[in-house]
Short mmCIF file of C-alpha atoms in Angstrom, two decimals:
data_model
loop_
_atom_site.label_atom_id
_atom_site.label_comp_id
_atom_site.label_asym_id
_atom_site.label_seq_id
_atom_site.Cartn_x
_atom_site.Cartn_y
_atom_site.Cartn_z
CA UNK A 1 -108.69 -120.70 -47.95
CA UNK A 2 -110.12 -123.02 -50.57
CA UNK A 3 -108.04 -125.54 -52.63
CA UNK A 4 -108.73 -123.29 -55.77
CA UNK A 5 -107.17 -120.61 -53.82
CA UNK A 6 -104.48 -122.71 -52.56
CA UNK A 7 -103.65 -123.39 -57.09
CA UNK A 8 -104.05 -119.96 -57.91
CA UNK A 9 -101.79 -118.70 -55.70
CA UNK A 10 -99.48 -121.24 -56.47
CA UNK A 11 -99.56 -120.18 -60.34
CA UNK A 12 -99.31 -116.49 -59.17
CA UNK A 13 -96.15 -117.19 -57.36
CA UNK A 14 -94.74 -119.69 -60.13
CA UNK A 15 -95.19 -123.03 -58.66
CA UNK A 16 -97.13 -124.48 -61.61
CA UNK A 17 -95.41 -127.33 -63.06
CA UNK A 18 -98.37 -127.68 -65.77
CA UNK A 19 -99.09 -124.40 -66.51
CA UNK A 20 -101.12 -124.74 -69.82
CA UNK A 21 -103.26 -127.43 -67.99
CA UNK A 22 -104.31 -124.20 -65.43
CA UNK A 23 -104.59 -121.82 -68.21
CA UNK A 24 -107.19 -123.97 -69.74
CA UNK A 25 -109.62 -124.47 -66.90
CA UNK A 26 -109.17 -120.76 -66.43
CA UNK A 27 -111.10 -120.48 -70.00
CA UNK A 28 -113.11 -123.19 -69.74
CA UNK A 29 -114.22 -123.11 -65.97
CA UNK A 30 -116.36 -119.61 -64.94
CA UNK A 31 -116.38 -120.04 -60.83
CA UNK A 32 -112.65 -120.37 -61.01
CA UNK A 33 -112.16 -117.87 -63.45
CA UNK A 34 -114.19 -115.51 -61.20
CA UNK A 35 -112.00 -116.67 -58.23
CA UNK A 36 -108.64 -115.96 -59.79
CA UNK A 37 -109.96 -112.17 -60.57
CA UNK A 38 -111.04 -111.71 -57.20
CA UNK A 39 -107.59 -113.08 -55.85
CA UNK A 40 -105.73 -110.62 -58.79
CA UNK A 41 -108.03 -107.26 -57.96
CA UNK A 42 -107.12 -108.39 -54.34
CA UNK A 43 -103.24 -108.36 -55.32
CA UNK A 44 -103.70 -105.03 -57.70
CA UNK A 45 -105.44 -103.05 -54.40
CA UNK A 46 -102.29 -104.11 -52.52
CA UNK A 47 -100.39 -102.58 -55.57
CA UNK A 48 -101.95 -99.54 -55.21
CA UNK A 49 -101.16 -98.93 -51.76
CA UNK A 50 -97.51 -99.01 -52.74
CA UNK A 51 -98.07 -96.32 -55.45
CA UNK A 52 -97.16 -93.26 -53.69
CA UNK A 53 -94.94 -90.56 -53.81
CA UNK A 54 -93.14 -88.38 -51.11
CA UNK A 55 -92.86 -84.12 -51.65
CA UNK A 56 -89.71 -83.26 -53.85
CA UNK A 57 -88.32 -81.73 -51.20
CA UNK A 58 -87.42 -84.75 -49.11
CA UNK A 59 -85.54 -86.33 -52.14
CA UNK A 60 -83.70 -82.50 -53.14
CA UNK A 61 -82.22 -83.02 -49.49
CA UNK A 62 -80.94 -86.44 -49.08
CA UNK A 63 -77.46 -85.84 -50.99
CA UNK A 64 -76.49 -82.52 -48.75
CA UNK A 65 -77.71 -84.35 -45.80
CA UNK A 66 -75.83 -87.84 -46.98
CA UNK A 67 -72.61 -85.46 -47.38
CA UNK A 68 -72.94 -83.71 -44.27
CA UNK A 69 -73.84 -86.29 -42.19
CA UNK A 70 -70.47 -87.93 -43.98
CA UNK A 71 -68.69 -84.76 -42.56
CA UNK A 72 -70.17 -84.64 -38.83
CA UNK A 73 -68.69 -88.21 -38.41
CA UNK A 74 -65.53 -87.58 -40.11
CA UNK A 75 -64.82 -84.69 -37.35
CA UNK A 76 -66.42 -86.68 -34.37
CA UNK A 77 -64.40 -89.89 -35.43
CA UNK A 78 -61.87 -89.74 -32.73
CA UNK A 79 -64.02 -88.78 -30.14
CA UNK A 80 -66.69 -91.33 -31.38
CA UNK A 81 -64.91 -93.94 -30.71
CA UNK A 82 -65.15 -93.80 -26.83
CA UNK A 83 -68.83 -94.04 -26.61
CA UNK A 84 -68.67 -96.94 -29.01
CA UNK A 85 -66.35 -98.98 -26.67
CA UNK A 86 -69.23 -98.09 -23.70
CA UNK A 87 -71.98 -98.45 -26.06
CA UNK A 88 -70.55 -102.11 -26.62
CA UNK A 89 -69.78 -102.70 -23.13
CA UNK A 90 -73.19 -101.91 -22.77
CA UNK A 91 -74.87 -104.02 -24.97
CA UNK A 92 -72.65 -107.03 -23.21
CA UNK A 93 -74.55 -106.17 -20.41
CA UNK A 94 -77.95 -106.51 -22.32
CA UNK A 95 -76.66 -109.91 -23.56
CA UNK A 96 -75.60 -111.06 -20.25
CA UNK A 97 -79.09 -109.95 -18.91
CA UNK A 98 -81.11 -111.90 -21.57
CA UNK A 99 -79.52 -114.55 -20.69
CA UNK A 100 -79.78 -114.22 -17.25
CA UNK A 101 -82.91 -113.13 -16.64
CA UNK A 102 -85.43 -115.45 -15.18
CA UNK A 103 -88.14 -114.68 -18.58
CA UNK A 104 -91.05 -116.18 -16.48
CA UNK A 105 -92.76 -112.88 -16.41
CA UNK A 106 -92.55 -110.09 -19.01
CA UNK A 107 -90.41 -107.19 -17.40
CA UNK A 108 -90.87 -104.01 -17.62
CA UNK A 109 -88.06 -101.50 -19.17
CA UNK A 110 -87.19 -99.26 -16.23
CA UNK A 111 -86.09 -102.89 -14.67
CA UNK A 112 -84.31 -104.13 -17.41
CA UNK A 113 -82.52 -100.64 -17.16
CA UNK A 114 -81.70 -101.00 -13.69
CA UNK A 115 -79.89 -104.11 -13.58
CA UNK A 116 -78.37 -102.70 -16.68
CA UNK A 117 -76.98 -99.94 -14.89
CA UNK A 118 -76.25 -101.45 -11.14
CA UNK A 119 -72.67 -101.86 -13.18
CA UNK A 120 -71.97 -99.03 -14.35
CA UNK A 121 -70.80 -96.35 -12.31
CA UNK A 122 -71.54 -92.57 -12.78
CA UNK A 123 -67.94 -91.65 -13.69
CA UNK A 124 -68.23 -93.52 -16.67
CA UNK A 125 -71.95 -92.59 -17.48
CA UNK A 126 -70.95 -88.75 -17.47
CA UNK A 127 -68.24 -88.91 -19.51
CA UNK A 128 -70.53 -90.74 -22.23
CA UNK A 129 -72.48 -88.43 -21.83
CA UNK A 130 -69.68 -85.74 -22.49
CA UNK A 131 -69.41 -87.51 -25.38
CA UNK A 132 -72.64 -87.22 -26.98
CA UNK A 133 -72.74 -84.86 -30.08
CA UNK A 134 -75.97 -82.86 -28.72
CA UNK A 135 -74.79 -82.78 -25.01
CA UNK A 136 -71.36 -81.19 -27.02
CA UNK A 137 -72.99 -78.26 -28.60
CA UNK A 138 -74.60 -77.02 -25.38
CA UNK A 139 -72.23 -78.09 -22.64
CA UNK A 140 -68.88 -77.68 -24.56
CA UNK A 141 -69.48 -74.89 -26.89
CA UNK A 142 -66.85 -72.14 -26.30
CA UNK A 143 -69.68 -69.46 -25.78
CA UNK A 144 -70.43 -70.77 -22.25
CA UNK A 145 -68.44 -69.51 -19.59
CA UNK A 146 -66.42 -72.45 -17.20
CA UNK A 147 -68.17 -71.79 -14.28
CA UNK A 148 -71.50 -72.33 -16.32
CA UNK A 149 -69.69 -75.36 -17.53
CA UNK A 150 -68.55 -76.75 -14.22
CA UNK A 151 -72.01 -75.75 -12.50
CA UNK A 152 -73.96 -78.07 -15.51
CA UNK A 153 -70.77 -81.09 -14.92
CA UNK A 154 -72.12 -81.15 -11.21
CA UNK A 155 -75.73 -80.84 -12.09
CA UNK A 156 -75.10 -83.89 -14.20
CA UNK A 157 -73.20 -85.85 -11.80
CA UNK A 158 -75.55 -84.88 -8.99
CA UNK A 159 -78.15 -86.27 -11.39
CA UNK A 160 -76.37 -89.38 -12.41
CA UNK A 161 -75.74 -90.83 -8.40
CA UNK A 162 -78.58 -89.16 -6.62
CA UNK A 163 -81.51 -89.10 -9.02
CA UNK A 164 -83.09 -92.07 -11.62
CA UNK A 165 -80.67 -92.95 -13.81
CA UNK A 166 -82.56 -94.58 -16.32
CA UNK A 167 -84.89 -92.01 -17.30
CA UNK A 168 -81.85 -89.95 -18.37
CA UNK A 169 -80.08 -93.34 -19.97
CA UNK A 170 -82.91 -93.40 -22.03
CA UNK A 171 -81.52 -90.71 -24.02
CA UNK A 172 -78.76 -93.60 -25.11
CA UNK A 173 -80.53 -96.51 -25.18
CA UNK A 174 -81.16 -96.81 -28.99
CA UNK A 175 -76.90 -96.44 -28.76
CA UNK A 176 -76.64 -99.76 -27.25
CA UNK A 177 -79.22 -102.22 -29.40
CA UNK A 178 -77.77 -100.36 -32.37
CA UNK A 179 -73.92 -101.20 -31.10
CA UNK A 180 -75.08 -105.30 -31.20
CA UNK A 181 -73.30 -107.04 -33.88
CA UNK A 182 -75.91 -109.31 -36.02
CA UNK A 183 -74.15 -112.29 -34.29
CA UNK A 184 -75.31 -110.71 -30.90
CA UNK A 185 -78.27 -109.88 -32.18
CA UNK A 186 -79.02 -113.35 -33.39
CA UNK A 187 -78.31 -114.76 -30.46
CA UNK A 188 -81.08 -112.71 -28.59
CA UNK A 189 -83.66 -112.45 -31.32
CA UNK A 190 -83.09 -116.54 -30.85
CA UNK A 191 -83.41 -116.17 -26.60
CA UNK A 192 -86.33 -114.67 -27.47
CA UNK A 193 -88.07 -116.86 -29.50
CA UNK A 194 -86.98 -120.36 -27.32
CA UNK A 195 -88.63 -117.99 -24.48
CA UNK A 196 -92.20 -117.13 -26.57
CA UNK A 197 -91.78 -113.82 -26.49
CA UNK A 198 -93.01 -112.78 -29.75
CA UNK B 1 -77.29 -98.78 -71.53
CA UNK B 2 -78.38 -98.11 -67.64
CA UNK B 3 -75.32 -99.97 -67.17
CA UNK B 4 -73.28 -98.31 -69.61
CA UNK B 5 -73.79 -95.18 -67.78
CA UNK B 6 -73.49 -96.53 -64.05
CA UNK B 7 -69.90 -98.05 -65.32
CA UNK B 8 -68.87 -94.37 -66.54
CA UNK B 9 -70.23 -92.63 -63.35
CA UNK B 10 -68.26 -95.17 -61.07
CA UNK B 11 -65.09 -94.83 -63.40
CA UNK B 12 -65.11 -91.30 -63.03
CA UNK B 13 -65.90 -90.92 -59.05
CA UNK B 14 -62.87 -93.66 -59.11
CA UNK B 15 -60.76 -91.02 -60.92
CA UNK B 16 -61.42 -88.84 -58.28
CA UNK B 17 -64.62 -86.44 -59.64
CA UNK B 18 -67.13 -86.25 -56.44
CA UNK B 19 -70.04 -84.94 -58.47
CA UNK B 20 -70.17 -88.28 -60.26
CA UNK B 21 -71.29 -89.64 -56.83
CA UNK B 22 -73.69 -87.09 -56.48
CA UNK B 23 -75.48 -88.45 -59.96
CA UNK B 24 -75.66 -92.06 -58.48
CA UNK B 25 -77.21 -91.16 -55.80
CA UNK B 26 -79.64 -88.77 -57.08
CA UNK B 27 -80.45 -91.65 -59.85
CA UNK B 28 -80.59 -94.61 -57.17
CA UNK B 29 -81.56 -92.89 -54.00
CA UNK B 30 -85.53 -93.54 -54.96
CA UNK B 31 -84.96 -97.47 -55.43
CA UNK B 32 -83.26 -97.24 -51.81
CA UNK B 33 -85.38 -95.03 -50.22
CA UNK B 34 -88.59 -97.00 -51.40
CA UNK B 35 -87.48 -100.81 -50.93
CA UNK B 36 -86.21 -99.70 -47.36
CA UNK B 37 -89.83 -98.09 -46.64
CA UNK B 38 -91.63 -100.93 -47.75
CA UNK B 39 -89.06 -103.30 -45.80
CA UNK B 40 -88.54 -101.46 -42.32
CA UNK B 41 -92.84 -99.99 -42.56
CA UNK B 42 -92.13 -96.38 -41.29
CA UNK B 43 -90.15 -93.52 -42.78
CA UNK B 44 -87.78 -92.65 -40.14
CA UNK B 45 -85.91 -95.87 -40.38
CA UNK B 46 -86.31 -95.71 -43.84
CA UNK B 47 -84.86 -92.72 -43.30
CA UNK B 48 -81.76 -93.95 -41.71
CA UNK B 49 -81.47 -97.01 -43.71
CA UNK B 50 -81.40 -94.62 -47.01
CA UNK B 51 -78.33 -92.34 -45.83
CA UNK B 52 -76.27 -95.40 -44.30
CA UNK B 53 -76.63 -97.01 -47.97
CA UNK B 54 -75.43 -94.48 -49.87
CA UNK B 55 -72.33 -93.73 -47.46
CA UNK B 56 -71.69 -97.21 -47.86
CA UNK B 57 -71.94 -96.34 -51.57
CA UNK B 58 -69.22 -93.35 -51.37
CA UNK B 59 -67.05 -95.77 -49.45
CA UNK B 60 -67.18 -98.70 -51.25
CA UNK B 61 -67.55 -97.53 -55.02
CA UNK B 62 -63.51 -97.03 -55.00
CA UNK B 63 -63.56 -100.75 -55.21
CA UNK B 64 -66.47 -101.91 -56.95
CA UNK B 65 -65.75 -104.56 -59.08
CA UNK B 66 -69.02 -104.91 -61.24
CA UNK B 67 -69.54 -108.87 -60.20
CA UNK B 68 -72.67 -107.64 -60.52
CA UNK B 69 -74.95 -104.42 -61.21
CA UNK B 70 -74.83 -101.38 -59.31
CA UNK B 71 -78.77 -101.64 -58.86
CA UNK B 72 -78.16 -105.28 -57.97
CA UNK B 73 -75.34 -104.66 -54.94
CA UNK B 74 -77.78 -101.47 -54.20
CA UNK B 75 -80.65 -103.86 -53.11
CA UNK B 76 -78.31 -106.34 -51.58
CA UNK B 77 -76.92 -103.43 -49.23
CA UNK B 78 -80.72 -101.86 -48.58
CA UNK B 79 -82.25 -105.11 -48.18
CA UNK B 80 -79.79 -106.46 -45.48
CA UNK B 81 -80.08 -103.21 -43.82
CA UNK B 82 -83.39 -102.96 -43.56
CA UNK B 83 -84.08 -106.63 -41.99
CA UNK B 84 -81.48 -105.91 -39.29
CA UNK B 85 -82.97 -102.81 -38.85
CA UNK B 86 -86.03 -104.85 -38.22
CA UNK B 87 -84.37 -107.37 -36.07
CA UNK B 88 -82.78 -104.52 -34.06
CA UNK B 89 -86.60 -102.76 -33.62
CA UNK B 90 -88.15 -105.92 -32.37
CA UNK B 91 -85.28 -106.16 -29.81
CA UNK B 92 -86.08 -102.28 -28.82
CA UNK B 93 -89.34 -103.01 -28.66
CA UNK B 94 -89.01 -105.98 -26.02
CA UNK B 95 -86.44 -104.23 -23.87
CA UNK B 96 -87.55 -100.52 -24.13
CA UNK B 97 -91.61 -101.09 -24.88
CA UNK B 98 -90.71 -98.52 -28.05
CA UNK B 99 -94.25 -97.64 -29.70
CA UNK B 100 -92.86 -97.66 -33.45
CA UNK B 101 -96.47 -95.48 -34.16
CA UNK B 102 -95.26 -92.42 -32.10
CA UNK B 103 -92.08 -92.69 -34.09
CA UNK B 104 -93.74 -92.57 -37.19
CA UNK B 105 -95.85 -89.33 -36.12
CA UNK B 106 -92.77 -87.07 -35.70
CA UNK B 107 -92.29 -84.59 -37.79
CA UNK B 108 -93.50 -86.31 -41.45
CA UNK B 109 -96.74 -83.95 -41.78
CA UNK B 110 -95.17 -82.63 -44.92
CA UNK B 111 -93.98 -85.27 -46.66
CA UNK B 112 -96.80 -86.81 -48.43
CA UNK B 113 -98.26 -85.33 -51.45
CA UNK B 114 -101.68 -86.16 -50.03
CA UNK B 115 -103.64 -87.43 -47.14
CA UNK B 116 -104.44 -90.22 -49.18
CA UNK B 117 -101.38 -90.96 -50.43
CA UNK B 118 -99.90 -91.45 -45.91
CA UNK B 119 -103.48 -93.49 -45.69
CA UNK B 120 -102.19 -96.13 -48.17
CA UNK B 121 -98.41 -96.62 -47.31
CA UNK B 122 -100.05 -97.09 -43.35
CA UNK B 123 -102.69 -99.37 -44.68
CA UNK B 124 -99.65 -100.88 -46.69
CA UNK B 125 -97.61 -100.98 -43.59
CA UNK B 126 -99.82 -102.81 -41.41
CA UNK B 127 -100.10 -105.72 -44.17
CA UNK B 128 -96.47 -106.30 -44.90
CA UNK B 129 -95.86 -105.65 -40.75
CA UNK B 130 -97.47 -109.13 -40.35
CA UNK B 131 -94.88 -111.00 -42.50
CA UNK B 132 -91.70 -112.60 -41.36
CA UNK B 133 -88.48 -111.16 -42.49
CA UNK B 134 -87.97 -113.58 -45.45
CA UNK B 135 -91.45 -112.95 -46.56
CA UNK B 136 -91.58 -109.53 -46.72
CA UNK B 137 -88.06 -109.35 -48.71
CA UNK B 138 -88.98 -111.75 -51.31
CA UNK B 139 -92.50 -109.93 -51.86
CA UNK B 140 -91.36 -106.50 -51.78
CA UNK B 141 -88.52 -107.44 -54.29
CA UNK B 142 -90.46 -108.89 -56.53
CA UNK B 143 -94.40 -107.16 -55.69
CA UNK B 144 -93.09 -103.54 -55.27
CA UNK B 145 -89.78 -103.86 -57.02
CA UNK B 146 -90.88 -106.05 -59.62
CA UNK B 147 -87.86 -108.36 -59.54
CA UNK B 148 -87.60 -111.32 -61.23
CA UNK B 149 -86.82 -114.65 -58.47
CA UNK B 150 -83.28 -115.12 -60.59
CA UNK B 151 -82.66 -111.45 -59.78
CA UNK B 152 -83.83 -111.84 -56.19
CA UNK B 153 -81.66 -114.62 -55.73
CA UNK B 154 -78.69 -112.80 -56.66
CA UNK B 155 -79.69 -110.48 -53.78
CA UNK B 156 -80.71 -112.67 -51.37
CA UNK B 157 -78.43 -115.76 -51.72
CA UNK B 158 -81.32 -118.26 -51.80
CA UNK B 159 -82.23 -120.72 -54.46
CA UNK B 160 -85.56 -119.68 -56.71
CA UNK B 161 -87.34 -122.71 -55.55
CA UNK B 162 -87.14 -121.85 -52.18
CA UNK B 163 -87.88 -117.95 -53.23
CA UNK B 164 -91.09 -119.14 -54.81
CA UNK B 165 -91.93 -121.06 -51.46
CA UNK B 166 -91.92 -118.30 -49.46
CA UNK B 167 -93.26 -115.60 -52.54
CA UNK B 168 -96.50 -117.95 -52.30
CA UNK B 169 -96.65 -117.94 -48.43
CA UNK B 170 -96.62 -114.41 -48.52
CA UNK B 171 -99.24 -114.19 -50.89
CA UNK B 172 -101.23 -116.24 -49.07
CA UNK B 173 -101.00 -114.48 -45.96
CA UNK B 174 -101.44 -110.96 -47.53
CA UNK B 175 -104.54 -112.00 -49.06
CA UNK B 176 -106.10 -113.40 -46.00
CA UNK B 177 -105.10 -110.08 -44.44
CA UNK B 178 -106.32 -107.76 -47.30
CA UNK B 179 -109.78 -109.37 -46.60
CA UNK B 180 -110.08 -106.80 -44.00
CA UNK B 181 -108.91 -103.63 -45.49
#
């Protein structure tokens, strides 16, 4: 980037002390001229990409959705709150991991989620899963009979101490980062950066 | 007059008439909707972003005081949601190796009017992608938005010298970046 480009975008973005000074080499200078319209058309295409609009129908839904979804968590509010006090037990243990974790190496996720879940036993895992809202209109919906019930409970605990675990915590794990407070996330982000990471 | 109207709506949802909410947010659910698109670069977190603002609207508009405008506390609420949203994303990514593309593929074949018209916000997307947090706000607020710094420093909290700063840093960067698209 030249210096003219360097003044030009510092008069675009109102850092000009002397303003009428840069207005009047814009008339009386051509090459600069010609460089603040190619820096402006480059701004206006940039513009343009922002000029677009979404199908009516998206917009014509938001307000039921907004109310229902207002609804849903009205009804699930006591039952709610149980996966919130895992979910933020949860991302303690993500915290305590970052900084724990020798960072010399990049690690991959399913490792990350099995230290996360070496301390958390299967008990507790089921019944947040018992708590989900989708897991609750399959498994607890009054249509299925209780020995359908109690055969999927022991599928599921089967699952959670003899199988992978993380492949089915996966299901959760946007719960956890999205339980951080933005202290706790600060705090990471900032683990992160000291480490290089991004 | 925009405010003269916001100030009856409010009054009246205070007094207890829900379909008074339902005109605020039909009125301010583009400005929302947009500014956390352009902010959070995919439409499923805008998504998100756009129904946790205006609950925050139906809970909080009992007590809104009018300090300042509604549009004004809108993009205050939006705008902080959005960058955590971002900050909470780039943790994902590093933990769970989330591929924010394959997100963005789900189920949105039928919300653009046009092919062109998903084209541009992705070639839109992978400009304002490249800026920090700070960047992006203060040049979608006053680029997209078309904000004025004082304005954008009610929003933001920061002084409009150090709005310009980072306004002409992100131009900068966007127009190196624009030299390939």
């Amino acid at each position: 980037m030249n210096e003219n480009h360097e003044l030009i975008l510092k008069y675009l973005a109102g850092l000009i002390d002397d303003e009428e000074s840069f207005k009047k080499r814009l008339e009386a200078d051509e090459n600069f001229a010609a460089e603040f319209k190619k820096l402006s058309a480059g701004m206006d295409k940039v513009d343009s990409f922002g000029k677009v609009e979404l199908n009516d129908n998206y917009f014509n839904s938001m307000i039921p959705k907004v109310r229902s979804s207002m609804d849903k968590k009205r009804s699930f509010i006591g039952r709610r709150s149980f996966i919130y006090s895992v979910s933020t037990a949860m991302a303690t243990v993500i915290i305590f991991l970052m900084f724990n974790i020798n960072f010399s190496s990049r690690m991959h996720s399913d490792e990350v989620f099995t230290e996360l879940m070496e301390d958390y036993n299967s008990e507790e895992l089921l019944s947040v899963i018992e708590e989900d809202d989708y897991f609750s209109m399959f498994y607890l919906s009054d249509n299925l009979s209780e020995n359908y019930k109690s055969e999927v409970s022991l599928g599921v605990e089967e699952y959670l101490v003899f199988d992978d675990q993380s492949s089915l915590l996966s299901l959760y794990r946007d719960e956890y980062i999205d339980q951080l407070s933005d202290e706790e996330m600060e705090l990471i982000l900032q683990k992160l950066d000291n480490k290089n990471f991004f | 007059m925009v405010e003269n109207i916001d100030f009856e709506l409010i009054n009246r949802f205070k007094e207890g008439e829900e379909q008074a909410f339902n005109l605020l947010a039909a009125k301010y659910q583009k400005q929302v909707y947009w500014h956390a698109r352009r902010m959070v670069g995919n439409h499923i977190d805008a998504d998100d972003v756009t129904q946790e603002v205006l609950i925050v609207m139906y809970k909080k508009l009992k007590d809104f005081r009018f300090d300042s405008s509604l549009s004004t506390w809108l993009y205050k609420v939006t705008s902080t949601r959005s960058i955590n949203q971002l900050r909470k994303n780039k943790v994902k990514r590093f933990v769970f190796l989330d591929d924010q593309e394959s997100m963005e593929l789900q189920g949105n074949e039928n919300l653009y009017k046009s092919v062109e018209d998903r084209e541009k916000l992705d070639r839109l997307d992978r400009v304002l992608n490249q800026l920090p947090h700070k960047q992006r706000q203060v040049f979608v607020l006053r680029r997209f938005d078309g904000l004025s710094y004082e304005e954008i420093a009610e929003i933001t909290g920061k002084s409009v010298g150090g709005l310009k700063a980072n306004y002409f840093h992100a131009l900068k960067k966007v127009t190196e970046l624009m030299e390939n698209e």
